Amino acid sequence: MASGFVNIDDTRKVPTPNFVTALSALEENRVDGALVPMNVVAGKKAMATMSDGWRYISLNDNELARAEVEKKIPSSRIVSMKPSASLTGVVENPTNMIEVDFFLITGADVSDDVVYK
């Protein structure tokens, strides 16, 4: 939303605990949109069960949008994706999306052997 597409006040919020529940709400027509990570199994299942499927909404990709996205999520950036059989929900060419870095962390006392298993 920070990319300029829509304002948070323009939406009706439907709290869900996670993206799987949000996808279920989308499948059941209880919501019009959901935040869905790329290529998750729940997204692929929803695509297969929804009569018209679902798609990612392409974000604005301009200087202001990039600045707002980076401000809201410092480890993120707007990237352009092309439709591909391996990218469920990417139908526009290009589809501008937010890419976010994630890091796996653990307690300082956890051994390297445990981490790599």
Short mmCIF file of C-alpha atoms in Angstrom, two decimals:
data_model
loop_
_atom_site.label_atom_id
_atom_site.label_comp_id
_atom_site.label_asym_id
_atom_site.label_seq_id
_atom_site.Cartn_x
_atom_site.Cartn_y
_atom_site.Cartn_z
CA MET A 1 0.00 0.00 0.00
CA ALA A 2 2.95 2.28 0.65
CA SER A 3 3.73 2.11 -3.07
CA GLY A 4 0.75 4.41 -3.65
CA PHE A 5 -1.80 1.89 -4.87
CA VAL A 6 -4.27 2.21 -1.98
CA ASN A 7 -4.45 3.80 1.45
CA ILE A 8 -4.93 1.63 4.55
CA ASP A 9 -7.99 3.73 5.46
CA ASP A 10 -9.60 2.67 2.16
CA THR A 11 -9.73 -0.95 3.30
CA ARG A 12 -11.90 -3.02 5.60
CA LYS A 13 -9.59 -4.99 7.86
CA VAL A 14 -10.26 -8.69 8.45
CA PRO A 15 -7.77 -9.96 11.03
CA THR A 16 -6.25 -13.36 10.32
CA PRO A 17 -3.44 -15.02 12.27
CA ASN A 18 -1.39 -15.98 9.20
CA PHE A 19 -1.34 -16.08 5.40
CA VAL A 20 -2.81 -19.61 5.27
CA THR A 21 -5.95 -18.42 7.06
CA ALA A 22 -6.00 -15.31 4.86
CA LEU A 23 -5.89 -17.51 1.75
CA SER A 24 -8.78 -19.58 3.10
CA ALA A 25 -10.77 -16.37 3.57
CA LEU A 26 -9.94 -15.41 -0.03
CA GLU A 27 -11.07 -18.84 -1.29
CA GLU A 28 -14.33 -18.48 0.65
CA ASN A 29 -14.94 -14.95 -0.71
CA ARG A 30 -14.80 -13.46 2.79
CA VAL A 31 -12.04 -11.06 1.69
CA ASP A 32 -11.02 -9.47 -1.60
CA GLY A 33 -7.28 -9.62 -1.00
CA ALA A 34 -4.60 -11.25 1.13
CA LEU A 35 -0.85 -11.02 1.66
CA VAL A 36 0.66 -14.21 0.25
CA PRO A 37 4.35 -15.18 0.10
CA MET A 38 5.61 -16.37 -3.28
CA ASN A 39 5.13 -20.05 -4.16
CA VAL A 40 3.83 -21.32 -0.83
CA VAL A 41 1.91 -24.60 -0.95
CA ALA A 42 -1.24 -22.95 0.42
CA GLY A 43 -1.17 -20.49 -2.49
CA LYS A 44 -0.80 -23.27 -5.05
CA LYS A 45 -3.72 -25.17 -3.46
CA ALA A 46 -5.89 -22.05 -3.45
CA MET A 47 -5.07 -21.44 -7.12
CA ALA A 48 -6.19 -24.97 -7.94
CA THR A 49 -9.47 -24.74 -6.02
CA MET A 50 -10.63 -21.20 -6.88
CA SER A 51 -12.67 -21.10 -10.09
CA ASP A 52 -10.91 -17.97 -11.38
CA GLY A 53 -7.73 -18.40 -9.36
CA TRP A 54 -5.96 -15.43 -7.82
CA ARG A 55 -3.16 -13.06 -8.85
CA TYR A 56 -0.63 -10.73 -7.33
CA ILE A 57 -1.45 -7.04 -7.75
CA SER A 58 1.41 -5.20 -9.40
CA LEU A 59 2.74 -2.33 -7.30
CA ASN A 60 3.86 1.06 -8.51
CA ASP A 61 7.58 1.11 -9.17
CA ASN A 62 8.80 4.68 -9.02
CA GLU A 63 11.14 6.65 -6.80
CA LEU A 64 8.44 7.62 -4.29
CA ALA A 65 7.07 4.07 -4.08
CA ARG A 66 10.54 2.58 -3.57
CA ALA A 67 11.31 5.11 -0.83
CA GLU A 68 8.03 4.40 0.99
CA VAL A 69 8.47 0.62 0.80
CA GLU A 70 12.06 0.83 2.06
CA LYS A 71 10.92 3.17 4.87
CA LYS A 72 8.16 0.78 6.01
CA ILE A 73 10.26 -2.40 5.66
CA PRO A 74 13.98 -1.51 5.64
CA SER A 75 15.07 -4.96 4.39
CA SER A 76 12.75 -4.77 1.37
CA ARG A 77 12.76 -3.58 -2.21
CA ILE A 78 10.41 -3.53 -5.21
CA VAL A 79 11.32 -6.13 -7.82
CA SER A 80 9.79 -6.95 -11.20
CA MET A 81 8.70 -10.54 -11.87
CA LYS A 82 7.73 -12.05 -15.22
CA PRO A 83 4.96 -14.65 -15.54
CA SER A 84 6.27 -18.19 -15.34
CA ALA A 85 4.80 -21.62 -14.66
CA SER A 86 6.94 -21.69 -11.52
CA LEU A 87 5.59 -18.36 -10.16
CA THR A 88 2.04 -18.99 -9.00
CA GLY A 89 -0.10 -15.84 -9.19
CA VAL A 90 2.27 -13.77 -11.35
CA VAL A 91 0.17 -13.00 -14.44
CA GLU A 92 1.08 -9.43 -15.49
CA ASN A 93 4.36 -8.74 -17.26
CA PRO A 94 5.94 -7.31 -15.26
CA THR A 95 4.40 -7.77 -11.83
CA ASN A 96 6.11 -5.44 -9.37
CA MET A 97 6.32 -7.02 -5.94
CA ILE A 98 7.97 -6.43 -2.59
CA GLU A 99 10.96 -8.68 -1.96
CA VAL A 100 11.98 -9.03 1.69
CA ASP A 101 15.12 -10.47 3.23
CA PHE A 102 14.53 -12.96 6.03
CA PHE A 103 17.13 -14.33 8.38
CA LEU A 104 17.09 -17.48 10.50
CA ILE A 105 18.23 -16.78 14.02
CA THR A 106 18.75 -19.00 17.03
CA GLY A 107 19.93 -18.76 20.60
CA ALA A 108 23.64 -18.08 21.15
CA ASP A 109 24.00 -21.40 22.97
CA VAL A 110 22.66 -23.56 20.09
CA SER A 111 25.47 -25.53 18.44
CA ASP A 112 26.28 -25.31 14.73
CA ASP A 113 25.47 -29.05 14.43
CA VAL A 114 21.90 -28.46 15.59
CA VAL A 115 21.48 -25.46 13.29
CA TYR A 116 22.65 -27.31 10.18
CA LYS A 117 20.57 -30.44 10.85
#
